[in-house]
Amino acid sequence: MSAKEIKELRLSGKLVEALAMAEMELMEAPDNIWGKRNLSWVYYAYAKLHEEQGSFDLYVEQIEKIKGFNFSIDEVFLFDSLTWL
């Protein structure tokens, strides 16, 4: 599995498949920053979906999952994207 496959699934709206693949990737290498990033982008997609649907509790749940990775402040692109939701 690759970041490219996860991204393609995510961007095509296949979030269930993207989530399963990203979770598997992280499970196989829990300390891999790329696995955390890939999964975070799937959580971001879910957060965006919940925000559009007005599901604030589900939106916050996804943001909390991203927060749980304790990324450094150097993850500018991800954090900047979150502020625009």
Short mmCIF file of C-alpha atoms in Angstrom, two decimals:
data_model
loop_
_atom_site.label_atom_id
_atom_site.label_comp_id
_atom_site.label_asym_id
_atom_site.label_seq_id
_atom_site.Cartn_x
_atom_site.Cartn_y
_atom_site.Cartn_z
CA MET A 1 0.00 0.00 0.00
CA SER A 2 1.21 3.46 -0.70
CA ALA A 3 0.51 7.06 0.09
CA LYS A 4 -0.49 7.53 -3.54
CA GLU A 5 -3.17 4.84 -3.32
CA ILE A 6 -4.54 6.24 -0.06
CA LYS A 7 -4.61 9.75 -1.51
CA GLU A 8 -6.36 8.58 -4.69
CA LEU A 9 -9.02 6.79 -2.65
CA ARG A 10 -9.47 9.80 -0.39
CA LEU A 11 -9.74 12.28 -3.24
CA SER A 12 -12.22 10.08 -5.11
CA GLY A 13 -14.47 10.01 -2.05
CA LYS A 14 -13.76 6.40 -1.14
CA LEU A 15 -13.12 7.29 2.49
CA VAL A 16 -13.96 3.88 3.96
CA GLU A 17 -11.35 2.23 1.75
CA ALA A 18 -8.81 5.01 2.34
CA LEU A 19 -9.32 4.75 6.09
CA ALA A 20 -8.87 0.97 6.11
CA MET A 21 -5.70 1.21 4.05
CA ALA A 22 -4.23 4.06 6.11
CA GLU A 23 -5.02 2.31 9.40
CA MET A 24 -3.34 -0.86 8.13
CA GLU A 25 -0.30 1.11 7.04
CA LEU A 26 0.04 2.73 10.48
CA MET A 27 -0.58 -0.55 12.27
CA GLU A 28 2.30 -2.13 10.35
CA ALA A 29 4.68 0.73 11.26
CA PRO A 30 3.28 2.73 14.21
CA ASP A 31 6.22 5.14 14.42
CA ASN A 32 6.31 5.97 10.72
CA ILE A 33 5.55 9.67 10.25
CA TRP A 34 4.23 9.05 6.73
CA GLY A 35 1.68 6.57 8.05
CA LYS A 36 0.52 9.14 10.58
CA ARG A 37 0.31 11.81 7.89
CA ASN A 38 -1.65 9.56 5.53
CA LEU A 39 -4.14 8.64 8.24
CA SER A 40 -4.41 12.26 9.32
CA TRP A 41 -5.39 13.31 5.81
CA VAL A 42 -8.14 10.69 5.83
CA TYR A 43 -9.33 12.05 9.19
CA TYR A 44 -9.18 15.52 7.64
CA ALA A 45 -11.43 14.38 4.79
CA TYR A 46 -13.91 12.99 7.29
CA ALA A 47 -13.75 16.22 9.33
CA LYS A 48 -14.47 18.23 6.21
CA LEU A 49 -17.41 15.98 5.34
CA HIS A 50 -18.85 16.28 8.86
CA GLU A 51 -18.37 20.05 8.81
CA GLU A 52 -20.27 20.30 5.52
CA GLN A 53 -23.09 18.19 7.01
CA GLY A 54 -23.21 20.29 10.17
CA SER A 55 -22.20 17.36 12.39
CA PHE A 56 -20.07 19.31 14.85
CA ASP A 57 -19.50 16.45 17.31
CA LEU A 58 -18.24 14.15 14.55
CA TYR A 59 -16.10 16.96 13.17
CA VAL A 60 -14.45 17.48 16.55
CA GLU A 61 -13.93 13.72 16.90
CA GLN A 62 -11.86 13.67 13.71
CA ILE A 63 -9.83 16.71 14.77
CA GLU A 64 -9.12 15.04 18.11
CA LYS A 65 -7.81 11.96 16.29
CA ILE A 66 -5.38 14.15 14.34
CA LYS A 67 -4.41 15.96 17.52
CA GLY A 68 -3.61 12.59 19.11
CA PHE A 69 -0.65 12.14 16.78
CA ASN A 70 1.12 15.05 18.50
CA PHE A 71 2.60 16.38 15.29
CA SER A 72 5.26 19.04 15.54
CA ILE A 73 4.43 22.59 14.50
CA ASP A 74 6.39 21.86 11.32
CA GLU A 75 3.30 20.12 9.87
CA VAL A 76 2.25 23.47 8.45
CA PHE A 77 0.25 22.27 5.45
CA LEU A 78 -1.98 19.99 7.50
CA PHE A 79 -2.58 22.57 10.23
CA ASP A 80 -3.19 25.35 7.72
CA SER A 81 -5.74 23.15 5.95
CA LEU A 82 -7.53 22.45 9.22
CA THR A 83 -7.91 26.14 9.98
CA TRP A 84 -9.80 26.65 6.72
CA LEU A 85 -12.50 24.05 7.38
#
